[in-house]
């Protein structure tokens, strides 16, 4: 090739790189809109507050939003001169935090939308300050275990979500032994995989063992995505007729002892060691969901972390709010798996969370049709399990955490920063320049009663164990991709959330 031609090509490289950057930035940036997506129809504006939680400090100042992203962040003494003709929303003493990212929610759509569904579930999320949900692959029908079933999820979500929604795929025996199916699912955009080490209760989502998990991790290593694991290992157990009353929560607790979690986690960690630096599954990551046992199971996880395993763990607000001793006979709203354990266990969970041994929180929002809860019978052994909580997790965490010294910074770490990292969402989870404008505005000092006068947006409020509670910390407004999607009890007319694909 002639030297002049080479010089011409080289001279064009900077321009080509610039154009590629523009295309990439445009493709990966949220698309703000001034239509019915927002209750404040402006593309470029400011929001101000005396308490803005940033990655380094809490400031009094303002956040500039343009095109769905945060473009500047200034302290109060500096920002007045920067505002020109852009409108400003002043939230006074209310707290501005990054929107919550819930990495563990069951929206049951498609197939079981009568249990919840994308519209009602994401409206509840917006009302609770959650700006991103990662939907679990089971409880919908069919379960999300292939690229074809993921496509059904995406189609069901289109035009029907009020917050951002991503999707975990499912790891089951069938696709664990067929890498091409798993790769197809991950190539189609699943953010990672989820598996059960005990029966899931869903026919098309069978349990996995250590062999299946090992195969799944080897595929995930290529994609650098996580495997989320429900870690309980079923064991034989006999109840005594006439002694173990199915209406008693202690009977249900007896059927799922802490040893189930310990046994499963011990087995899981025999393959999680493959995720260490230099290991055969380096790049993959193991995330243990909804930890309930704060004793032996937690000690095993701490040891694995110290050994260099790529492992994280979450727990849920219901394990931090309730204890087994308080659950009334027959009140099946409290049934979940793993179960809510005793008060001493709850204290240990708080200690581990505050000390950093538990990494993050999730809702494990798991609704159902009310009749499946068997309220009239109150049979804990036969009722469908799952805690309905999506709209309440922020005030619940804050209300119950106050006695343990919870801070705004801790909330952001548990509900925004670390979940964003787990889900691979580098542009979310912080109020910082260049990040997506996903923001919750709330009043930490405001008390309210969850009663018949409080507007609840989940489809079946009656099944939530939190109804009847008095909580502290009321959500005022929620911004998703720069759109004001919830404000003063009202939602934006249009559902303009974004589906998130890897």
Short mmCIF file of C-alpha atoms in Angstrom, two decimals:
data_model
loop_
_atom_site.label_atom_id
_atom_site.label_comp_id
_atom_site.label_asym_id
_atom_site.label_seq_id
_atom_site.Cartn_x
_atom_site.Cartn_y
_atom_site.Cartn_z
CA UNK A 1 0.00 0.00 0.00
CA UNK A 2 1.24 3.50 -0.86
CA UNK A 3 2.64 5.54 2.07
CA UNK A 4 0.24 8.38 1.24
CA UNK A 5 -2.72 6.02 1.63
CA UNK A 6 -1.44 4.91 5.04
CA UNK A 7 -1.09 8.51 6.14
CA UNK A 8 -4.66 9.19 5.04
CA UNK A 9 -5.97 6.18 6.99
CA UNK A 10 -4.00 7.11 10.10
CA UNK A 11 -5.24 10.68 9.93
CA UNK A 12 -8.83 9.41 9.98
CA UNK A 13 -8.38 7.20 13.09
CA UNK A 14 -9.13 9.95 15.66
CA UNK A 15 -12.33 10.87 13.80
CA UNK A 16 -13.44 7.23 13.60
CA UNK A 17 -12.77 6.71 17.31
CA UNK A 18 -14.74 9.84 18.14
CA UNK A 19 -17.70 8.68 16.04
CA UNK A 20 -17.61 5.25 17.70
CA UNK A 21 -17.64 6.92 21.12
CA UNK A 22 -20.63 9.05 20.18
CA UNK A 23 -22.55 6.00 18.95
CA UNK A 24 -21.65 4.02 22.08
CA UNK A 25 -22.57 6.84 24.43
CA UNK A 26 -25.88 7.43 22.67
CA UNK A 27 -26.74 3.70 22.69
CA UNK A 28 -25.91 3.23 26.38
CA UNK A 29 -27.45 6.44 27.69
CA UNK A 30 -31.03 6.52 29.01
CA UNK A 31 -33.48 8.22 26.74
CA UNK A 32 -35.28 10.96 28.62
CA UNK A 33 -38.54 12.16 27.21
CA UNK A 34 -40.96 15.01 27.66
CA UNK A 35 -44.12 12.99 26.92
CA UNK A 36 -46.35 11.18 29.40
CA UNK A 37 -43.28 9.39 30.79
CA UNK A 38 -42.70 12.16 33.33
CA UNK A 39 -44.75 14.22 35.76
CA UNK A 40 -42.21 17.00 35.22
CA UNK A 41 -41.86 17.18 31.42
CA UNK A 42 -38.40 18.70 31.09
CA UNK A 43 -35.33 17.11 29.60
CA UNK A 44 -32.86 19.52 31.25
CA UNK A 45 -33.42 20.61 34.86
CA UNK A 46 -32.02 20.72 38.40
CA UNK A 47 -33.11 19.14 41.67
CA UNK A 48 -31.85 20.59 44.93
CA UNK A 49 -31.80 19.48 48.55
CA UNK A 50 -30.05 20.10 51.86
CA UNK A 51 -29.20 16.35 51.99
CA UNK A 52 -27.80 14.75 48.83
CA UNK A 53 -26.06 11.43 49.39
CA UNK A 54 -23.02 11.26 47.07
CA UNK A 55 -20.32 8.56 47.00
CA UNK A 56 -18.03 10.61 49.24
CA UNK A 57 -20.23 12.80 51.44
CA UNK A 58 -23.68 14.17 52.11
CA UNK A 59 -23.93 17.65 50.63
CA UNK A 60 -26.34 20.55 50.46
CA UNK A 61 -26.60 21.53 46.83
CA UNK A 62 -28.10 20.52 43.52
CA UNK A 63 -27.99 17.85 40.83
CA UNK A 64 -28.19 18.81 37.17
CA UNK A 65 -30.01 16.33 34.94
CA UNK A 66 -29.89 16.42 31.17
CA UNK A 67 -30.93 13.74 28.72
CA UNK A 68 -31.59 11.22 31.48
CA UNK A 69 -28.12 11.45 33.02
CA UNK A 70 -26.48 13.42 35.83
CA UNK A 71 -24.30 16.04 34.17
CA UNK A 72 -23.19 18.09 37.18
CA UNK A 73 -23.30 18.02 40.94
CA UNK A 74 -22.59 21.19 42.89
CA UNK A 75 -22.63 22.34 46.50
CA UNK A 76 -25.06 25.02 47.60
CA UNK A 77 -22.52 27.85 47.71
CA UNK A 78 -21.55 27.22 44.10
CA UNK A 79 -24.70 26.29 42.23
CA UNK A 80 -26.88 29.41 42.20
CA UNK A 81 -24.78 31.07 39.53
CA UNK A 82 -24.78 27.97 37.33
CA UNK A 83 -28.53 27.80 36.81
CA UNK A 84 -29.53 29.78 33.72
CA UNK A 85 -32.92 29.09 32.22
CA UNK A 86 -33.34 25.51 33.46
CA UNK A 87 -36.18 24.78 35.89
CA UNK A 88 -35.39 23.74 39.47
CA UNK A 89 -37.25 21.41 41.85
CA UNK A 90 -36.33 22.25 45.43
CA UNK A 91 -36.88 19.38 47.88
CA UNK A 92 -35.71 21.32 50.92
CA UNK A 93 -34.67 19.02 53.78
CA UNK A 94 -35.74 15.79 52.04
CA UNK A 95 -33.00 13.27 51.26
CA UNK A 96 -31.83 12.65 47.68
CA UNK A 97 -30.30 9.19 47.24
CA UNK A 98 -29.55 6.95 44.29
CA UNK A 99 -32.62 4.90 43.47
CA UNK A 100 -32.78 1.46 45.02
CA UNK A 101 -31.75 -1.52 42.90
CA UNK A 102 -33.62 -4.66 43.88
CA UNK A 103 -31.76 -7.67 42.50
CA UNK A 104 -34.32 -10.22 43.70
CA UNK A 105 -37.98 -9.78 42.79
CA UNK A 106 -40.65 -12.05 41.31
CA UNK A 107 -43.03 -10.14 39.04
CA UNK A 108 -44.63 -13.35 37.68
CA UNK A 109 -45.18 -11.93 34.20
CA UNK A 110 -45.99 -13.52 31.76
CA UNK A 111 -48.09 -16.48 32.78
CA UNK A 112 -49.04 -15.62 36.36
CA UNK A 113 -49.77 -11.91 36.09
CA UNK A 114 -52.79 -12.43 38.36
CA UNK A 115 -50.21 -12.85 41.15
CA UNK A 116 -48.50 -9.53 40.37
CA UNK A 117 -47.44 -8.51 36.84
CA UNK A 118 -45.13 -5.90 35.33
CA UNK A 119 -47.50 -2.88 35.56
CA UNK A 120 -48.53 -3.32 39.20
CA UNK A 121 -45.10 -4.53 40.37
CA UNK A 122 -43.17 -1.69 38.78
CA UNK A 123 -45.68 0.90 40.00
CA UNK A 124 -45.13 -0.43 43.51
CA UNK A 125 -41.38 -0.26 42.97
CA UNK A 126 -41.57 3.38 41.84
CA UNK A 127 -43.72 4.26 44.86
CA UNK A 128 -41.06 2.67 47.07
CA UNK A 129 -38.05 4.46 45.57
CA UNK A 130 -36.86 1.42 43.59
CA UNK A 131 -35.63 2.49 40.16
CA UNK A 132 -34.28 -0.84 38.90
CA UNK A 133 -35.63 -4.35 39.40
CA UNK A 134 -33.93 -7.57 38.34
CA UNK A 135 -36.69 -10.08 37.74
CA UNK A 136 -36.28 -13.69 38.82
CA UNK A 137 -36.66 -16.46 36.23
CA UNK A 138 -39.35 -18.44 38.05
CA UNK A 139 -42.96 -17.98 39.19
CA UNK A 140 -43.73 -16.60 35.74
CA UNK A 141 -44.70 -19.19 33.14
CA UNK A 142 -42.78 -20.48 31.38
CA UNK A 143 -39.66 -20.09 33.51
CA UNK A 144 -36.82 -18.11 31.90
CA UNK A 145 -34.35 -20.89 31.06
CA UNK A 146 -33.60 -20.28 27.35
CA UNK A 147 -33.29 -17.46 24.86
CA UNK A 148 -36.83 -18.21 23.68
CA UNK A 149 -38.34 -17.84 27.16
CA UNK A 150 -36.28 -14.70 27.81
CA UNK A 151 -37.80 -13.26 24.65
CA UNK A 152 -41.25 -13.82 26.17
CA UNK A 153 -40.17 -11.84 29.24
CA UNK A 154 -38.92 -8.95 27.15
CA UNK A 155 -42.10 -8.87 25.10
CA UNK A 156 -44.27 -8.95 28.22
CA UNK A 157 -42.35 -6.02 29.71
CA UNK A 158 -42.44 -3.83 26.60
CA UNK A 159 -44.42 -0.65 27.26
CA UNK A 160 -45.66 -1.97 30.62
CA UNK A 161 -42.89 -1.11 33.12
CA UNK A 162 -42.59 2.09 35.18
CA UNK A 163 -39.01 1.45 36.34
CA UNK A 164 -36.00 -0.22 34.71
CA UNK A 165 -36.22 -4.02 34.61
CA UNK A 166 -33.48 -6.57 33.93
CA UNK A 167 -33.70 -10.35 33.94
CA UNK A 168 -31.87 -13.24 35.53
CA UNK A 169 -31.95 -16.49 33.59
CA UNK A 170 -32.45 -19.85 35.24
CA UNK A 171 -29.86 -22.60 35.71
CA UNK A 172 -31.65 -25.96 35.67
CA UNK A 173 -30.38 -29.50 34.96
CA UNK A 174 -31.46 -29.41 31.31
CA UNK A 175 -29.44 -26.35 30.33
CA UNK A 176 -26.61 -27.05 32.78
CA UNK A 177 -25.60 -30.05 30.66
CA UNK A 178 -26.06 -28.15 27.41
CA UNK A 179 -23.70 -25.19 27.23
CA UNK A 180 -25.21 -23.98 23.96
CA UNK A 181 -28.59 -23.36 25.66
CA UNK A 182 -26.93 -21.45 28.48
CA UNK A 183 -24.82 -19.42 26.08
CA UNK A 184 -27.91 -18.61 24.03
CA UNK A 185 -29.66 -17.36 27.18
CA UNK A 186 -26.69 -15.22 28.20
CA UNK A 187 -26.14 -13.92 24.67
CA UNK A 188 -29.81 -12.88 24.61
CA UNK A 189 -29.16 -10.55 27.54
CA UNK A 190 -29.68 -12.43 30.82
CA UNK A 191 -27.65 -10.57 33.46
CA UNK A 192 -26.67 -13.83 35.13
CA UNK A 193 -28.27 -17.07 36.32
CA UNK A 194 -30.30 -18.29 39.30
CA UNK A 195 -30.54 -21.84 40.64
CA UNK A 196 -32.23 -23.73 43.48
CA UNK A 197 -30.50 -26.40 45.57
CA UNK A 198 -33.89 -27.61 46.84
CA UNK A 199 -37.28 -28.05 45.14
CA UNK A 200 -38.46 -24.63 43.98
CA UNK A 201 -42.17 -25.40 44.04
CA UNK A 202 -42.36 -24.61 40.33
CA UNK A 203 -42.60 -27.65 38.04
CA UNK A 204 -40.58 -26.24 35.15
CA UNK A 205 -37.78 -25.01 37.42
CA UNK A 206 -36.18 -28.16 38.91
CA UNK A 207 -33.40 -28.10 41.49
CA UNK A 208 -29.69 -28.31 40.72
CA UNK A 209 -26.81 -30.03 42.48
CA UNK A 210 -23.12 -29.20 42.75
CA UNK A 211 -22.39 -30.84 39.37
CA UNK A 212 -24.90 -28.60 37.57
CA UNK A 213 -23.61 -25.53 39.41
CA UNK A 214 -20.03 -26.34 38.43
CA UNK A 215 -21.06 -26.53 34.77
CA UNK A 216 -22.97 -23.27 35.05
CA UNK A 217 -20.01 -21.46 36.60
CA UNK A 218 -17.71 -22.61 33.80
CA UNK A 219 -20.03 -20.95 31.26
CA UNK A 220 -20.58 -17.83 33.37
CA UNK A 221 -16.81 -17.38 33.68
CA UNK A 222 -16.66 -16.53 29.96
CA UNK A 223 -19.27 -13.82 30.42
CA UNK A 224 -18.11 -12.57 33.84
CA UNK A 225 -21.62 -12.77 35.24
CA UNK A 226 -22.96 -14.08 38.55
CA UNK A 227 -24.81 -17.19 39.64
CA UNK A 228 -27.44 -16.53 42.30
CA UNK A 229 -28.22 -19.54 44.46
CA UNK A 230 -31.13 -20.45 46.72
CA UNK A 231 -29.06 -22.41 49.22
CA UNK A 232 -31.17 -24.90 51.12
CA UNK A 233 -30.62 -28.67 50.98
CA UNK A 234 -33.70 -30.74 51.73
CA UNK A 235 -33.37 -33.37 54.46
CA UNK A 236 -35.71 -36.02 55.81
CA UNK A 237 -37.88 -34.83 58.65
CA UNK A 238 -40.87 -36.39 60.43
CA UNK A 239 -43.57 -34.38 62.19
CA UNK A 240 -45.53 -35.83 65.11
CA UNK A 241 -49.28 -36.15 64.57
CA UNK A 242 -51.24 -34.34 67.23
CA UNK A 243 -48.14 -32.51 68.45
CA UNK A 244 -46.95 -30.43 65.50
CA UNK A 245 -49.87 -28.13 64.71
CA UNK A 246 -49.77 -26.89 61.07
CA UNK A 247 -51.24 -23.58 62.24
CA UNK A 248 -48.24 -22.96 64.46
CA UNK A 249 -45.28 -21.13 62.93
CA UNK A 250 -42.94 -23.21 65.09
CA UNK A 251 -44.11 -26.29 63.18
CA UNK A 252 -43.17 -24.72 59.86
CA UNK A 253 -39.85 -23.57 61.30
CA UNK A 254 -39.16 -27.15 62.34
CA UNK A 255 -39.61 -28.31 58.71
CA UNK A 256 -36.85 -25.99 57.41
CA UNK A 257 -34.12 -25.87 60.05
CA UNK A 258 -30.94 -23.83 59.74
CA UNK A 259 -29.09 -27.06 58.93
CA UNK A 260 -30.73 -26.98 55.48
CA UNK A 261 -28.94 -23.73 54.72
CA UNK A 262 -25.66 -24.85 56.27
CA UNK A 263 -25.61 -28.14 54.31
CA UNK A 264 -26.39 -26.43 51.01
CA UNK A 265 -23.82 -23.67 51.51
CA UNK A 266 -21.15 -26.18 52.50
CA UNK A 267 -21.78 -28.09 49.25
CA UNK A 268 -22.00 -24.91 47.17
CA UNK A 269 -18.65 -23.67 48.42
CA UNK A 270 -16.91 -26.85 47.21
CA UNK A 271 -17.47 -25.56 43.67
CA UNK A 272 -17.39 -21.81 44.46
CA UNK A 273 -13.65 -22.18 45.05
CA UNK A 274 -13.33 -22.49 41.26
CA UNK A 275 -14.02 -18.73 41.08
CA UNK A 276 -10.73 -17.84 42.79
CA UNK A 277 -8.03 -16.03 40.84
CA UNK A 278 -6.42 -18.65 38.62
CA UNK A 279 -9.29 -21.09 39.16
CA UNK A 280 -11.14 -22.85 36.31
CA UNK A 281 -14.17 -20.54 36.75
CA UNK A 282 -12.32 -17.28 37.37
CA UNK A 283 -14.58 -14.46 36.23
CA UNK A 284 -17.75 -16.14 37.47
CA UNK A 285 -19.23 -15.12 40.79
CA UNK A 286 -21.46 -16.85 43.36
CA UNK A 287 -24.14 -14.84 45.12
CA UNK A 288 -26.13 -16.48 47.93
CA UNK A 289 -29.65 -15.08 48.08
CA UNK A 290 -31.87 -14.37 51.10
CA UNK A 291 -29.60 -15.70 53.84
CA UNK A 292 -31.66 -16.47 56.93
CA UNK A 293 -29.25 -18.44 59.15
CA UNK A 294 -26.83 -16.02 60.81
CA UNK A 295 -24.80 -18.68 62.59
CA UNK A 296 -23.05 -21.65 60.93
CA UNK A 297 -24.05 -20.67 57.37
CA UNK A 298 -22.68 -17.16 57.77
CA UNK A 299 -19.41 -18.47 59.20
CA UNK A 300 -18.94 -20.69 56.14
CA UNK A 301 -19.46 -17.69 53.84
CA UNK A 302 -16.99 -15.56 55.78
CA UNK A 303 -14.40 -18.32 55.53
CA UNK A 304 -14.94 -18.66 51.76
CA UNK A 305 -14.44 -14.92 51.28
CA UNK A 306 -11.24 -15.05 53.31
CA UNK A 307 -10.01 -17.90 51.09
CA UNK A 308 -10.46 -15.79 47.96
CA UNK A 309 -13.71 -17.23 46.62
CA UNK A 310 -15.71 -14.74 44.56
CA UNK A 311 -18.77 -14.85 46.81
CA UNK A 312 -21.32 -12.34 48.08
CA UNK A 313 -24.47 -12.76 50.15
CA UNK A 314 -27.72 -10.87 50.64
CA UNK A 315 -30.45 -10.96 53.25
CA UNK A 316 -33.94 -9.44 53.18
CA UNK A 317 -35.84 -6.90 55.26
CA UNK A 318 -38.31 -9.50 56.59
CA UNK A 319 -35.48 -11.39 58.29
CA UNK A 320 -34.39 -8.11 59.89
CA UNK A 321 -37.86 -6.93 60.87
CA UNK A 322 -39.56 -10.03 62.24
CA UNK A 323 -38.72 -12.93 64.53
CA UNK A 324 -40.33 -16.35 64.84
CA UNK A 325 -41.57 -15.71 68.38
CA UNK A 326 -43.76 -12.81 67.17
CA UNK A 327 -45.59 -14.60 64.33
CA UNK A 328 -49.22 -15.35 65.26
CA UNK A 329 -50.71 -18.79 64.75
CA UNK A 330 -52.29 -19.12 61.33
CA UNK A 331 -50.86 -15.88 59.92
CA UNK A 332 -49.48 -17.32 56.70
CA UNK A 333 -48.47 -13.88 55.39
CA UNK A 334 -45.18 -14.57 57.18
CA UNK A 335 -44.40 -17.86 55.43
CA UNK A 336 -41.25 -17.76 53.30
CA UNK A 337 -38.23 -19.93 52.60
CA UNK A 338 -35.77 -19.96 54.18
CA UNK A 339 -38.02 -19.18 57.15
CA UNK A 340 -37.89 -16.23 59.52
CA UNK A 341 -35.90 -17.48 62.52
CA UNK A 342 -35.70 -16.52 66.20
CA UNK A 343 -34.96 -13.11 67.72
CA UNK A 344 -31.36 -13.99 68.55
CA UNK A 345 -30.76 -14.95 64.93
CA UNK A 346 -32.23 -11.60 63.84
CA UNK A 347 -29.81 -9.74 66.11
CA UNK A 348 -26.90 -11.64 64.57
CA UNK A 349 -28.10 -10.77 61.05
CA UNK A 350 -28.11 -7.07 61.92
CA UNK A 351 -24.64 -7.34 63.38
CA UNK A 352 -23.35 -9.08 60.24
CA UNK A 353 -25.03 -6.55 57.96
CA UNK A 354 -23.71 -3.53 59.85
CA UNK A 355 -20.24 -5.12 60.00
CA UNK A 356 -20.07 -5.87 56.27
CA UNK A 357 -20.21 -9.67 56.43
CA UNK A 358 -23.58 -9.51 54.63
CA UNK A 359 -23.06 -7.50 51.46
CA UNK A 360 -26.45 -6.20 50.42
CA UNK A 361 -30.22 -6.37 50.71
CA UNK A 362 -33.00 -7.44 48.37
CA UNK A 363 -36.77 -7.67 48.73
CA UNK A 364 -37.35 -11.23 47.50
CA UNK A 365 -40.78 -9.84 46.66
CA UNK A 366 -42.70 -13.06 46.10
CA UNK A 367 -46.43 -12.44 45.76
CA UNK A 368 -49.26 -14.82 44.92
CA UNK A 369 -53.01 -14.86 44.58
CA UNK A 370 -54.52 -14.37 48.08
CA UNK A 371 -56.36 -17.69 48.03
CA UNK A 372 -53.03 -19.54 47.86
CA UNK A 373 -52.16 -18.17 51.31
CA UNK A 374 -55.03 -20.22 52.83
CA UNK A 375 -55.91 -17.48 55.29
CA UNK A 376 -59.02 -19.24 56.58
CA UNK A 377 -57.18 -22.48 57.29
CA UNK A 378 -53.96 -20.83 58.45
CA UNK A 379 -52.01 -23.94 57.48
CA UNK A 380 -48.31 -23.01 57.31
CA UNK A 381 -47.39 -26.34 55.76
CA UNK A 382 -49.76 -26.06 52.78
CA UNK A 383 -49.95 -22.29 52.19
CA UNK A 384 -47.90 -20.74 49.38
CA UNK A 385 -44.75 -19.10 50.69
CA UNK A 386 -43.34 -15.67 49.92
CA UNK A 387 -43.25 -12.20 51.45
CA UNK A 388 -44.89 -9.38 49.50
CA UNK A 389 -42.83 -6.27 50.21
CA UNK A 390 -41.81 -4.35 47.11
CA UNK A 391 -43.17 -0.91 48.00
CA UNK A 392 -42.00 -0.95 51.62
CA UNK A 393 -38.37 -2.08 51.70
CA UNK A 394 -36.83 1.39 52.09
CA UNK A 395 -38.92 2.49 55.11
CA UNK A 396 -38.75 -1.02 56.61
CA UNK A 397 -34.95 -1.12 56.43
CA UNK A 398 -34.72 2.39 57.86
CA UNK A 399 -37.36 1.92 60.58
CA UNK A 400 -35.96 -1.31 61.97
CA UNK A 401 -32.36 -0.27 61.39
CA UNK A 402 -32.47 2.91 63.46
CA UNK A 403 -31.85 1.05 66.71
CA UNK A 404 -28.77 -0.57 65.17
CA UNK A 405 -27.23 2.69 63.96
CA UNK A 406 -28.21 2.52 60.30
CA UNK A 407 -27.04 5.53 58.24
CA UNK A 408 -27.96 6.95 54.86
CA UNK A 409 -24.57 5.85 53.55
CA UNK A 410 -25.26 2.28 54.67
CA UNK A 411 -28.61 2.30 52.89
CA UNK A 412 -26.95 3.39 49.67
CA UNK A 413 -24.32 0.69 49.96
CA UNK A 414 -26.85 -2.10 50.64
CA UNK A 415 -29.57 -1.02 48.23
CA UNK A 416 -27.77 0.79 45.41
CA UNK A 417 -23.99 0.54 45.07
CA UNK A 418 -23.44 -3.17 45.70
CA UNK A 419 -26.57 -4.36 43.86
CA UNK A 420 -25.49 -2.28 40.84
CA UNK A 421 -22.13 -4.03 40.87
CA UNK A 422 -23.70 -7.49 41.15
CA UNK A 423 -25.99 -6.81 38.20
CA UNK A 424 -23.20 -5.30 36.10
CA UNK A 425 -24.80 -1.84 36.02
CA UNK A 426 -21.80 0.47 36.16
CA UNK A 427 -23.83 3.59 35.34
CA UNK A 428 -26.27 3.11 38.19
CA UNK A 429 -26.13 3.07 41.98
CA UNK A 430 -24.61 6.50 42.67
CA UNK A 431 -25.44 10.18 42.46
CA UNK A 432 -22.38 11.17 40.47
CA UNK A 433 -21.56 12.86 37.17
CA UNK A 434 -22.08 10.53 34.22
CA UNK A 435 -24.43 8.17 36.05
CA UNK A 436 -28.03 7.57 35.08
CA UNK A 437 -30.47 9.95 36.78
CA UNK A 438 -32.16 7.26 38.90
CA UNK A 439 -32.96 9.04 42.17
CA UNK A 440 -35.29 8.63 45.14
CA UNK A 441 -36.43 11.58 47.26
CA UNK A 442 -37.67 10.71 50.73
CA UNK A 443 -38.26 12.03 54.26
CA UNK A 444 -36.44 9.87 56.86
CA UNK A 445 -38.25 11.53 59.77
CA UNK A 446 -41.79 11.10 58.41
CA UNK A 447 -43.90 8.43 60.16
CA UNK A 448 -46.92 6.74 58.62
CA UNK A 449 -49.25 3.80 59.18
CA UNK A 450 -49.60 1.01 56.63
CA UNK A 451 -53.37 0.71 56.94
CA UNK A 452 -56.44 0.87 54.74
CA UNK A 453 -55.88 4.62 54.26
CA UNK A 454 -52.39 4.15 52.80
CA UNK A 455 -52.22 3.71 49.03
CA UNK A 456 -50.52 0.44 48.19
CA UNK A 457 -49.66 -0.38 44.59
CA UNK A 458 -48.82 -4.09 44.77
CA UNK A 459 -51.67 -6.11 43.31
CA UNK A 460 -52.71 -7.86 46.55
CA UNK A 461 -51.98 -5.71 49.62
CA UNK A 462 -53.75 -8.16 51.93
CA UNK A 463 -50.99 -10.76 51.59
CA UNK A 464 -48.19 -8.48 52.83
CA UNK A 465 -46.83 -9.15 56.31
CA UNK A 466 -46.05 -5.43 56.63
CA UNK A 467 -49.66 -4.24 56.52
CA UNK A 468 -50.62 -2.88 59.92
CA UNK A 469 -47.11 -1.62 60.65
CA UNK A 470 -46.11 1.90 61.64
CA UNK A 471 -43.01 2.89 59.66
CA UNK A 472 -40.61 5.80 59.40
CA UNK A 473 -39.30 7.14 56.09
CA UNK A 474 -41.78 8.20 53.43
CA UNK A 475 -40.95 8.29 49.71
CA UNK A 476 -41.90 11.60 48.07
CA UNK A 477 -40.63 11.22 44.51
CA UNK A 478 -38.80 8.82 42.21
CA UNK A 479 -36.84 9.68 39.06
CA UNK A 480 -36.03 6.95 36.53
CA UNK A 481 -33.71 7.88 33.67
CA UNK A 482 -34.40 11.52 34.48
CA UNK A 483 -38.17 11.07 34.30
CA UNK A 484 -40.25 11.92 37.36
CA UNK A 485 -42.22 8.67 37.42
CA UNK A 486 -43.70 9.02 40.92
CA UNK A 487 -44.53 12.19 42.84
CA UNK A 488 -46.83 12.92 45.78
CA UNK A 489 -48.68 9.62 45.42
CA UNK A 490 -49.15 9.85 41.65
CA UNK A 491 -47.48 7.90 38.81
CA UNK A 492 -46.56 9.22 35.37
CA UNK A 493 -49.28 8.40 32.81
CA UNK A 494 -47.03 6.29 30.58
CA UNK A 495 -44.89 3.27 31.44
CA UNK A 496 -41.48 4.27 30.10
CA UNK A 497 -39.07 2.11 32.07
CA UNK A 498 -36.18 0.54 30.18
CA UNK A 499 -35.51 -3.18 29.82
CA UNK A 500 -31.90 -3.88 30.80
CA UNK A 501 -29.97 -6.49 28.86
CA UNK A 502 -26.40 -7.59 29.39
#
